[in-house]
């Protein structure tokens, strides 16, 4: 090999060293992989093609002139996951703390532009001290360039953010604009203002972990969607998630021809609902009995547990599942559950993923807190998301379907393509006890034995409405089906709806109640 070519190979090795051995060792000691190591694990073997490895920043302020490191703290390029194209950038904390300079931002934007033009997912691995402090406003402008592209790419290609170290200040808004946020436990955190600023302004003392660690965002804020124990697990989860997703809004999700479905689940499903309709059960058991074996991939499992959302497959076809969870708060809809499910429905609709809704909802959560914090607006988000979704939508009412919550949960009149009810379904404006108290108020007050009359009237209302047949008579549900018939109904239903085409009225965009 000629000397000139050998020099290139030598330069490549140096470039790949990022901030140097000492910083890499420090990074490893914290349990973190380097940017290059992460990309290698994320992508299919030998598929990564780096671009921009020679790029350096142009600043001379505050001694930066002496700290020009090729790549400028972010590794960018493209490669394959399960044989499909993806675009990726990984911030390199060993180079100036992975801080974002003008050129660092330009490298990320270039990758995003390529992804958008070529219709493939963008995966960002975040590990950064934020804006490059020495560069000032040009760094901030770089963030805005990224936010602009995140927004323009939203609903066109899937965007995934992995938080694998610090992510603070305005930097958090890029992940927040993307579809799914993954965080690594113990080594990552996200906050707009850190513990020191919090202490100065509000006099609250809090650690970084409690303020913005993976657990906090998984359970309290709902900012993240997936938590991993370490970098390796996080990267594996990303690979798994992508198996459910299409490359862009104009394509379908991949559909494996080989899938398994254990027939014994058909028998098992009937026993899941307790005989007593006030007792809880885990709706994930119902989901499991309906979808291909081991195909349920839950999203935000620790947030707003009263609703369960996630991807699954039916005969290999990706679907999005939204299910009320009777084992948490009796499955009521509240602010957080509405927001969680609405965002998920919007994602599925953006990317042609049909929806299965399993309904067992006693109503909206009452309370001052809920009302003052806007359950009206937040509940409307879910309503809007379903009503606007043009993907195939099938609802199965397993048990309770009461009041406004019945309407919101993809009811037939809200555009569900198919609506089924199990014989255990109770579809009514409200519970029989409350209903009797209101409509038979006079009879109860005038009765010799008000308590007994109330009970009789309650029973009368219950017999009339707490079943699926009134709704079926009016065509508000399409059919009453046995639990064990449900899988087949879904297989046939989603197949029948495969070519569904529905256009919304011409508009710039709707005004979802944000
Ligand atoms: C330039 C930075 C940097 C930054 C870290 N470094 N953050 N350089 N700009 N923002 C450098 C350090 O100087 C150091 O360089 C190396 O990265 C590693 O940093 P350490 O502090 O040694 O690491 P650690 O102890 O692990 O602490 C990590 C950290 C801390 C918590 C992230 O570095 C930190 O607090 N950084 C500043 C965070 C911040 O305030 N950023 C601005 C946020 S505002 P050497 O040469 O020693 O290796 C913002 C606005 C965005 O981002 C707005 C968008 C709209």
Coordinates of C-alpha atoms and ligand atoms in Angstrom, one line a residue:
X1 CA 0.0 0.0 0.0
X2 CA 1.3 3.5 -0.9
X3 CA 2.4 5.8 2.0
X4 CA -0.4 8.2 1.1
X5 CA -3.0 5.6 1.5
X6 CA -1.4 4.2 4.7
X7 CA -1.6 7.8 6.1
X8 CA -5.4 7.7 5.5
X9 CA -5.8 4.5 7.4
X10 CA -3.7 5.8 10.3
X11 CA -5.8 9.0 10.4
X12 CA -9.0 6.8 10.6
X13 CA -7.6 5.0 13.6
X14 CA -6.8 8.2 15.3
X15 CA -10.2 9.7 14.4
X16 CA -12.0 6.7 16.0
X17 CA -10.2 7.4 19.3
X18 CA -12.4 10.4 20.0
X19 CA -11.3 12.2 23.1
X20 CA -8.4 9.7 23.7
X21 CA -7.7 6.7 25.8
X22 CA -7.9 8.3 29.2
X23 CA -11.3 9.8 28.6
X24 CA -12.5 6.5 27.0
X25 CA -11.3 4.6 30.1
X26 CA -13.2 7.1 32.4
X27 CA -16.3 6.6 30.2
X28 CA -16.1 2.8 30.4
X29 CA -15.6 3.0 34.2
X30 CA -19.0 4.6 34.4
X31 CA -20.5 1.6 32.7
X32 CA -21.0 3.4 29.4
X33 CA -19.9 2.3 26.0
X34 CA -18.4 4.8 23.5
X35 CA -20.3 6.2 20.6
X36 CA -18.6 3.9 18.1
X37 CA -19.1 0.8 20.3
X38 CA -22.8 1.7 20.7
X39 CA -23.3 2.1 16.9
X40 CA -21.6 -1.3 16.3
X41 CA -24.0 -3.0 18.7
X42 CA -27.0 -1.2 17.3
X43 CA -26.5 -2.0 13.7
X44 CA -26.2 -5.2 11.7
X45 CA -22.6 -6.4 11.6
X46 CA -20.3 -4.5 9.3
X47 CA -23.1 -2.2 7.9
X48 CA -22.1 1.1 9.5
X49 CA -21.0 3.7 7.0
X50 CA -19.6 6.8 8.8
X51 CA -19.8 10.2 7.2
X52 CA -18.2 13.4 8.5
X53 CA -15.5 11.7 10.5
X54 CA -13.0 14.5 9.6
X55 CA -15.3 17.4 10.5
X56 CA -13.8 19.8 13.0
X57 CA -15.3 22.8 14.7
X58 CA -14.3 26.3 13.6
X59 CA -14.2 28.2 16.9
X60 CA -11.2 29.8 18.5
X61 CA -12.9 31.2 21.5
X62 CA -11.8 30.3 25.1
X63 CA -9.0 28.0 23.9
X64 CA -11.1 25.9 21.6
X65 CA -8.6 26.4 18.8
X66 CA -6.3 24.0 20.6
X67 CA -9.0 21.4 21.0
X68 CA -9.9 20.4 17.5
X69 CA -10.9 16.8 17.5
X70 CA -12.0 15.2 14.2
X71 CA -15.7 14.3 14.3
X72 CA -16.4 17.1 16.7
X73 CA -18.1 15.0 19.4
X74 CA -20.6 13.2 17.3
X75 CA -20.4 10.1 15.1
X76 CA -22.8 10.2 12.2
X77 CA -23.7 7.8 9.4
X78 CA -26.0 5.1 8.2
X79 CA -26.4 1.3 8.3
X80 CA -28.9 -1.5 8.6
X81 CA -31.0 -3.0 11.3
X82 CA -32.5 -6.4 10.4
X83 CA -31.4 -5.6 6.8
X84 CA -33.3 -2.3 6.6
X85 CA -31.8 1.2 6.2
X86 CA -31.5 3.5 9.2
X87 CA -29.7 6.8 9.8
X88 CA -27.9 7.2 13.1
X89 CA -25.9 9.7 15.1
X90 CA -24.2 9.1 18.4
X91 CA -22.8 11.9 20.6
X92 CA -19.3 11.2 21.9
X93 CA -19.0 12.3 25.5
X94 CA -15.2 11.8 25.4
X95 CA -14.9 14.8 23.0
X96 CA -15.7 18.0 24.9
X97 CA -18.4 16.2 26.8
X98 CA -20.3 15.5 23.6
X99 CA -21.3 19.2 23.7
X100 CA -23.1 20.5 20.7
X101 CA -21.3 23.0 18.5
X102 CA -22.3 24.6 15.2
X103 CA -20.5 21.8 13.2
X104 CA -21.7 19.0 15.5
X105 CA -25.3 20.2 14.9
X106 CA -24.6 20.4 11.2
X107 CA -23.5 16.8 11.1
X108 CA -26.7 15.7 12.9
X109 CA -28.8 17.8 10.5
X110 CA -27.1 16.2 7.5
X111 CA -28.1 12.8 8.7
X112 CA -31.6 13.9 9.4
X113 CA -31.9 15.4 5.9
X114 CA -30.7 12.2 4.3
X115 CA -33.1 10.1 6.4
X116 CA -36.1 12.3 5.4
X117 CA -35.2 12.3 1.7
X118 CA -34.7 8.5 1.7
X119 CA -37.6 7.6 4.0
X120 CA -35.9 5.7 6.8
X121 CA -35.8 6.0 10.6
X122 CA -33.5 8.4 12.4
X123 CA -31.9 7.1 15.6
X124 CA -30.2 9.6 17.9
X125 CA -27.9 8.4 20.7
X126 CA -27.7 11.3 23.2
X127 CA -24.8 11.7 25.6
X128 CA -23.9 15.3 25.9
X129 CA -23.2 18.2 28.3
X130 CA -25.5 20.4 26.1
X131 CA -24.7 23.5 24.2
X132 CA -20.9 24.0 23.6
X133 CA -20.5 26.7 26.1
X134 CA -17.5 28.3 24.4
X135 CA -19.4 28.8 21.2
X136 CA -22.4 30.6 22.6
X137 CA -25.3 31.4 20.4
X138 CA -24.2 29.5 17.3
X139 CA -24.6 26.3 19.3
X140 CA -28.1 27.3 20.4
X141 CA -28.9 28.0 16.7
X142 CA -27.6 24.4 16.0
X143 CA -30.2 23.1 18.4
X144 CA -33.0 25.0 16.7
X145 CA -31.9 23.5 13.4
X146 CA -32.3 20.1 14.8
X147 CA -35.7 20.8 16.5
X148 CA -36.9 22.2 13.1
X149 CA -35.9 19.0 11.4
X150 CA -37.4 16.8 14.2
X151 CA -40.7 18.6 13.7
X152 CA -40.6 18.4 9.9
X153 CA -39.7 14.7 10.0
X154 CA -42.5 13.9 12.5
X155 CA -45.0 11.6 11.0
X156 CA -42.8 11.0 8.0
X157 CA -40.1 8.7 9.3
X158 CA -39.9 7.1 12.8
X159 CA -37.6 9.0 15.1
X160 CA -36.1 7.3 18.1
X161 CA -34.0 8.9 20.8
X162 CA -31.7 7.0 23.2
X163 CA -30.6 8.9 26.3
X164 CA -27.3 7.3 27.3
X165 CA -25.8 10.0 29.5
X166 CA -26.6 13.6 30.3
X167 CA -29.3 15.4 28.4
X168 CA -30.1 18.8 29.9
X169 CA -31.4 22.2 29.2
X170 CA -33.0 22.9 25.8
X171 CA -31.3 19.7 24.5
X172 CA -34.1 17.7 25.9
X173 CA -36.5 19.1 23.3
X174 CA -35.1 17.1 20.5
X175 CA -35.9 13.7 22.2
X176 CA -39.2 15.1 23.3
X177 CA -40.1 15.8 19.6
X178 CA -39.3 12.3 18.6
X179 CA -41.6 9.3 18.7
X180 CA -39.9 7.1 21.3
X181 CA -37.5 7.9 24.1
X182 CA -35.3 5.2 25.6
X183 CA -33.3 5.8 28.8
X184 CA -30.6 3.8 30.4
X185 CA -31.0 3.4 34.2
X186 CA -28.4 5.0 36.5
X187 CA -26.3 6.6 33.7
X188 CA -28.8 8.8 32.0
X189 CA -30.9 11.8 33.0
X190 CA -33.0 14.5 31.4
X191 CA -34.1 17.8 32.8
X192 CA -34.7 21.3 31.6
X193 CA -33.0 22.8 34.7
X194 CA -30.7 20.7 36.9
X195 CA -30.7 20.2 40.7
X196 CA -28.5 23.3 41.4
X197 CA -30.9 25.7 39.6
X198 CA -33.9 24.0 41.2
X199 CA -32.3 24.5 44.6
X200 CA -31.6 28.2 43.9
X201 CA -35.1 29.0 42.5
X202 CA -37.5 26.8 44.5
X203 CA -35.2 25.7 47.4
X204 CA -36.0 22.1 46.7
X205 CA -33.2 19.6 47.1
X206 CA -33.2 16.8 44.7
X207 CA -30.6 14.5 43.1
X208 CA -30.2 14.3 39.3
X209 CA -31.5 10.8 39.4
X210 CA -34.7 11.7 41.3
X211 CA -35.2 14.8 39.2
X212 CA -34.7 13.3 35.8
X213 CA -33.4 9.7 35.9
X214 CA -34.9 6.9 33.9
X215 CA -37.2 5.7 36.6
X216 CA -38.6 9.2 37.2
X217 CA -39.4 9.7 33.6
X218 CA -40.9 6.2 33.2
X219 CA -43.2 6.4 36.2
X220 CA -43.9 10.1 36.9
X221 CA -43.5 12.3 33.8
X222 CA -44.1 9.8 31.0
X223 CA -41.3 11.5 29.1
X224 CA -39.6 8.2 28.2
X225 CA -41.2 5.1 26.7
X226 CA -38.6 2.4 27.5
X227 CA -36.0 1.9 30.2
X228 CA -33.0 -0.4 29.9
X229 CA -30.6 -1.5 32.6
X230 CA -27.5 -0.8 30.5
X231 CA -26.3 0.3 27.1
X232 CA -26.4 -3.1 25.6
X233 CA -30.0 -3.8 26.6
X234 CA -31.1 -0.4 25.4
X235 CA -29.6 -1.0 21.9
X236 CA -31.3 -4.4 21.8
X237 CA -34.7 -2.9 22.6
X238 CA -34.3 -0.4 19.8
X239 CA -33.6 -3.3 17.4
X240 CA -36.7 -5.1 18.7
X241 CA -39.0 -2.1 18.4
X242 CA -38.0 -1.5 14.8
X243 CA -39.3 -4.9 13.8
X244 CA -42.8 -3.6 14.3
X245 CA -42.4 -0.3 12.4
X246 CA -42.5 0.6 8.7
X247 CA -39.6 2.6 7.3
X248 CA -41.8 5.7 6.7
X249 CA -45.4 6.9 6.5
X250 CA -45.8 5.6 2.9
X251 CA -44.9 2.0 3.7
X252 CA -46.4 -0.8 5.6
X253 CA -44.7 -2.5 8.6
X254 CA -42.8 -5.6 7.7
X255 CA -44.9 -8.7 8.0
X256 CA -43.1 -12.0 8.9
X257 CA -44.7 -14.9 7.1
X258 CA -43.7 -17.2 10.0
X259 CA -45.6 -16.7 13.2
X260 CA -46.8 -18.9 16.1
X261 CA -50.1 -18.9 17.8
X262 CA -50.7 -21.5 20.6
X263 CA -54.3 -22.8 20.1
X264 CA -54.6 -23.4 23.8
X265 CA -55.0 -19.6 24.2
X266 CA -58.4 -19.9 22.5
X267 CA -59.6 -22.0 25.5
X268 CA -57.7 -20.0 28.1
X269 CA -59.2 -16.6 27.2
X270 CA -62.7 -17.4 28.6
X271 CA -61.5 -17.8 32.1
X272 CA -59.7 -14.5 32.4
X273 CA -62.6 -12.3 33.3
X274 CA -63.7 -12.9 36.9
X275 CA -67.4 -14.0 37.4
X276 CA -67.9 -11.0 39.6
X277 CA -67.9 -7.9 37.4
X278 CA -66.5 -5.7 40.1
X279 CA -63.3 -7.7 40.4
X280 CA -60.1 -6.8 38.5
X281 CA -58.1 -8.8 36.0
X282 CA -54.9 -8.1 34.0
X283 CA -55.9 -7.0 30.5
X284 CA -52.5 -8.0 29.3
X285 CA -53.6 -11.6 29.7
X286 CA -56.4 -11.0 27.2
X287 CA -54.0 -9.3 24.8
X288 CA -51.7 -12.2 25.1
X289 CA -54.5 -14.7 24.2
X290 CA -55.4 -12.7 21.1
X291 CA -52.0 -11.9 19.5
X292 CA -49.3 -14.1 18.0
X293 CA -47.2 -15.8 20.7
X294 CA -44.8 -13.5 22.6
X295 CA -45.5 -10.6 20.2
X296 CA -46.8 -8.0 22.6
X297 CA -44.2 -5.2 23.0
X298 CA -45.5 -2.9 25.7
X299 CA -44.8 0.9 25.5
X300 CA -44.6 3.1 28.6
X301 CA -45.4 0.2 30.8
X302 CA -44.7 2.0 34.1
X303 CA -46.7 5.2 33.3
X304 CA -50.4 5.6 33.6
X305 CA -50.8 1.9 34.2
X306 CA -54.6 2.2 34.0
X307 CA -54.2 2.0 30.3
X308 CA -52.0 -0.4 28.4
X309 CA -50.5 0.4 25.0
X310 CA -48.1 -1.5 22.8
X311 CA -47.4 -3.2 19.5
X312 CA -48.2 -6.8 18.7
X313 CA -48.8 -9.0 15.7
X314 CA -51.8 -10.9 14.4
X315 CA -50.8 -13.4 11.8
X316 CA -47.6 -11.5 11.5
X317 CA -49.3 -8.2 10.8
X318 CA -48.2 -5.3 13.2
X319 CA -51.0 -3.8 15.2
X320 CA -51.2 -1.2 17.9
X321 CA -53.1 -2.3 21.1
X322 CA -54.9 0.1 23.4
X323 CA -56.5 -1.6 26.4
X324 CA -58.1 -0.3 29.6
X325 CA -56.4 -2.0 32.5
X326 CA -59.0 -3.1 35.2
X327 CA -56.3 -4.0 37.6
X328 CA -55.2 -0.3 38.0
X329 CA -57.7 2.2 39.2
X330 CA -60.4 -0.1 37.8
X331 CA -59.3 0.9 34.4
X332 CA -60.6 4.5 34.6
X333 CA -59.5 7.1 32.1
X334 CA -57.6 10.0 33.7
X335 CA -55.4 12.7 32.4
X336 CA -52.2 10.7 32.1
X337 CA -53.9 7.6 30.6
X338 CA -55.6 9.9 28.0
X339 CA -52.4 11.6 27.1
X340 CA -50.5 8.3 26.9
X341 CA -53.0 6.5 24.7
X342 CA -53.6 9.6 22.5
X343 CA -49.9 9.9 21.7
X344 CA -49.7 6.2 20.9
X345 CA -52.8 6.3 18.6
X346 CA -51.3 9.2 16.8
X347 CA -48.1 7.3 16.2
X348 CA -49.9 4.3 14.9
X349 CA -52.1 6.4 12.6
X350 CA -49.0 8.2 11.2
X351 CA -47.3 5.0 10.3
X352 CA -50.2 2.9 9.0
X353 CA -50.4 0.6 12.0
X354 CA -54.0 -0.8 12.5
X355 CA -55.4 -0.4 16.0
X356 CA -57.1 -2.9 18.3
X357 CA -59.0 -1.4 21.3
X358 CA -59.9 -3.6 24.2
X359 CA -62.5 -1.8 26.3
X360 CA -63.3 -2.2 29.9
X361 CA -63.7 1.3 31.3
X362 CA -66.0 2.3 34.1
X363 CA -65.7 6.0 33.2
X364 CA -63.5 9.0 33.8
X365 CA -61.7 9.5 37.1
X366 CA -63.7 12.0 39.2
X367 CA -61.9 14.6 41.3
X368 CA -61.0 18.2 41.8
X369 CA -57.4 17.5 40.8
X370 CA -58.5 15.9 37.5
X371 CA -60.9 18.8 36.7
X372 CA -58.5 21.6 37.6
X373 CA -55.7 20.0 35.6
X374 CA -57.8 19.7 32.5
X375 CA -59.2 16.3 32.1
X376 CA -61.6 17.9 29.7
X377 CA -58.8 18.9 27.3
X378 CA -56.7 15.8 27.9
X379 CA -59.6 13.4 27.5
X380 CA -60.4 15.2 24.2
X381 CA -56.9 14.4 23.0
X382 CA -57.7 10.7 23.0
X383 CA -61.1 11.3 21.4
X384 CA -59.6 13.4 18.7
X385 CA -56.8 10.9 18.1
X386 CA -59.2 8.0 17.5
X387 CA -61.7 10.1 15.5
X388 CA -59.0 11.4 13.2
X389 CA -57.2 8.0 12.7
X390 CA -57.7 6.6 9.2
X391 CA -56.0 3.2 9.9
X392 CA -58.2 0.2 10.4
X393 CA -59.7 0.3 13.9
X394 CA -61.4 -2.6 15.7
X395 CA -62.9 -2.3 19.2
X396 CA -63.7 -5.2 21.4
X397 CA -65.8 -4.4 24.5
X398 CA -65.0 -7.0 27.0
X399 CA -66.9 -5.7 30.0
X400 CA -67.6 -2.1 31.1
X401 CA -68.2 0.7 28.5
X402 CA -69.8 3.5 30.4
X403 CA -70.6 7.1 29.6
X404 CA -68.2 9.5 27.9
X405 CA -65.4 7.0 28.3
X406 CA -67.4 4.6 26.1
X407 CA -67.5 7.2 23.4
X408 CA -63.8 8.1 23.7
X409 CA -62.6 4.5 23.5
X410 CA -62.9 4.2 19.8
X411 CA -66.7 3.7 19.8
X412 CA -68.5 2.8 16.6
X413 CA -69.8 6.3 16.1
X414 CA -66.3 7.6 16.5
X415 CA -65.3 5.7 13.4
X416 CA -64.4 2.2 14.6
X417 CA -64.5 0.0 11.5
X418 CA -65.6 -3.0 13.5
X419 CA -67.0 -3.1 17.0
X420 CA -67.5 -6.3 18.9
X421 CA -68.8 -7.0 22.4
X422 CA -68.4 -10.0 24.6
X423 CA -71.6 -11.3 26.3
X424 CA -70.2 -9.8 29.5
X425 CA -70.2 -6.3 28.1
X426 CA -72.1 -3.6 29.9
X427 CA -72.8 -0.6 27.6
X428 CA -74.6 2.2 29.4
X429 CA -74.6 5.9 30.2
X430 CA -73.7 5.1 33.8
X431 CA -73.8 2.4 36.4
X432 CA -77.2 1.0 37.3
X433 CA -77.2 2.3 40.9
X434 CA -76.5 5.9 39.9
X435 CA -78.9 5.8 37.0
X436 CA -81.7 4.5 39.2
X437 CA -81.1 7.2 41.7
X438 CA -81.5 9.9 39.1
X439 CA -84.3 8.7 36.8
X440 CA -86.4 7.1 39.6
X441 CA -85.7 9.7 42.2
X442 CA -89.4 10.5 42.8
X443 CA -90.5 6.8 42.9
X444 CA -87.7 6.1 45.5
X445 CA -88.6 9.1 47.7
X446 CA -92.3 8.3 47.6
X447 CA -91.9 4.6 48.3
X448 CA -92.7 3.0 51.6
X449 CA -89.4 1.3 51.5
X450 CA -87.0 3.6 49.5
X451 CA -84.0 1.3 49.8
X452 CA -85.9 -1.7 48.4
X453 CA -87.4 0.4 45.6
X454 CA -84.0 1.8 44.7
X455 CA -82.7 -1.8 44.5
X456 CA -85.6 -2.9 42.3
X457 CA -85.1 0.1 40.0
X458 CA -81.4 -0.5 39.9
X459 CA -82.0 -4.1 38.8
X460 CA -84.5 -3.0 36.2
X461 CA -82.0 -0.6 34.7
X462 CA -79.2 -3.2 34.9
X463 CA -81.3 -5.8 33.1
X464 CA -82.1 -3.3 30.4
X465 CA -78.7 -1.8 29.8
X466 CA -75.9 -3.7 31.4
X467 CA -75.5 -6.1 28.5
X468 CA -74.4 -5.8 24.9
X469 CA -77.7 -6.6 23.3
X470 CA -79.3 -3.1 23.3
X471 CA -76.2 -1.8 21.6
X472 CA -76.2 -4.7 19.1
X473 CA -79.9 -4.1 18.3
X474 CA -79.1 -0.6 17.3
X475 CA -76.0 -1.6 15.3
X476 CA -73.8 0.3 17.7
X477 CA -71.8 -2.9 18.1
X478 CA -71.5 -5.1 15.0
X479 CA -71.7 -8.4 16.7
X480 CA -71.8 -10.1 20.1
X481 CA -69.0 -12.7 20.1
X482 CA -67.6 -15.3 22.5
X483 CA -64.2 -14.6 23.9
X484 CA -62.9 -17.7 22.2
X485 CA -64.1 -16.4 18.8
X486 CA -62.3 -13.2 19.2
X487 CA -58.9 -14.1 17.7
X488 CA -60.6 -15.3 14.5
X489 CA -62.8 -12.2 14.3
X490 CA -59.6 -10.1 14.5
X491 CA -57.7 -12.1 12.0
X492 CA -60.6 -11.8 9.5
X493 CA -61.4 -8.2 10.4
X494 CA -57.9 -6.9 9.9
X495 CA -57.6 -8.9 6.7
X496 CA -60.9 -7.4 5.5
X497 CA -59.7 -3.9 6.3
X498 CA -56.3 -4.3 4.7
X499 CA -57.0 -2.0 1.8
X500 CA -58.9 0.5 3.8
X501 CA -58.5 4.0 2.3
X502 CA -60.1 7.0 4.0
X503 CA -59.3 10.6 3.4
X504 CA -59.8 13.5 5.8
X505 CA -61.4 16.7 4.6
X506 CA -58.9 19.0 3.0
X507 CA -57.2 21.2 5.6
X508 CA -53.8 22.6 6.5
X509 CA -54.0 20.6 9.7
X510 CA -56.5 20.0 12.5
X511 CA -56.4 21.7 15.8
X512 CA -55.9 18.9 18.3
X513 CA -56.7 20.0 21.9
X514 CA -53.0 20.2 22.9
Ligands
LIG1 C1 -18.2 22.5 26.5 C2 -18.2 20.8 28.0 C3 -19.6 21.0 28.2 C4 -20.2 22.0 27.5 C5 -18.9 19.3 29.4 N1 -17.9 19.8 28.8 N2 -20.0 20.1 29.1 N3 -17.5 21.6 27.2 N4 -19.5 22.7 26.6 N5 -21.5 22.2 27.6 C6 -16.5 19.2 28.9 C7 -15.8 19.5 30.2 O1 -15.2 20.7 30.1 C8 -14.8 18.3 30.2 O2 -13.8 18.6 29.4 C9 -15.6 17.2 29.6 O3 -16.6 17.8 28.8 C10 -16.2 16.3 30.5 O4 -17.0 17.0 31.5 P1 -16.9 16.8 33.0 O5 -17.5 17.9 33.7 O6 -15.4 16.4 33.4 O7 -17.7 15.4 33.2 P2 -18.7 15.0 34.3 O8 -18.0 15.2 35.6 O9 -19.1 13.6 34.0 O10 -19.9 16.0 34.2 C11 -20.8 16.0 33.1 C12 -21.7 17.2 33.1 C13 -20.9 18.5 33.3 C14 -22.7 17.0 34.3 C15 -22.5 17.2 31.9 O11 -19.9 18.5 32.3 C16 -21.7 19.7 33.1 O12 -22.4 20.1 34.0 N6 -21.5 20.3 31.9 C17 -22.2 21.6 31.6 C18 -23.7 21.3 31.4 C19 -24.4 22.6 31.0 O13 -24.7 23.5 31.8 N7 -24.6 22.7 29.6 C20 -25.2 23.8 29.0 C21 -26.7 23.5 29.2 S1 -27.7 24.7 28.5 P3 -12.3 17.9 29.5 O14 -11.5 18.7 28.6 O15 -11.9 18.2 31.0 O16 -12.5 16.5 29.2 C22 -28.0 24.1 27.1 C23 -28.9 25.0 26.3 C24 -29.4 24.2 25.1 O17 -27.5 23.1 26.7 C25 -30.5 25.1 24.6 C26 -31.1 24.5 23.3 C27 -32.3 25.2 22.9

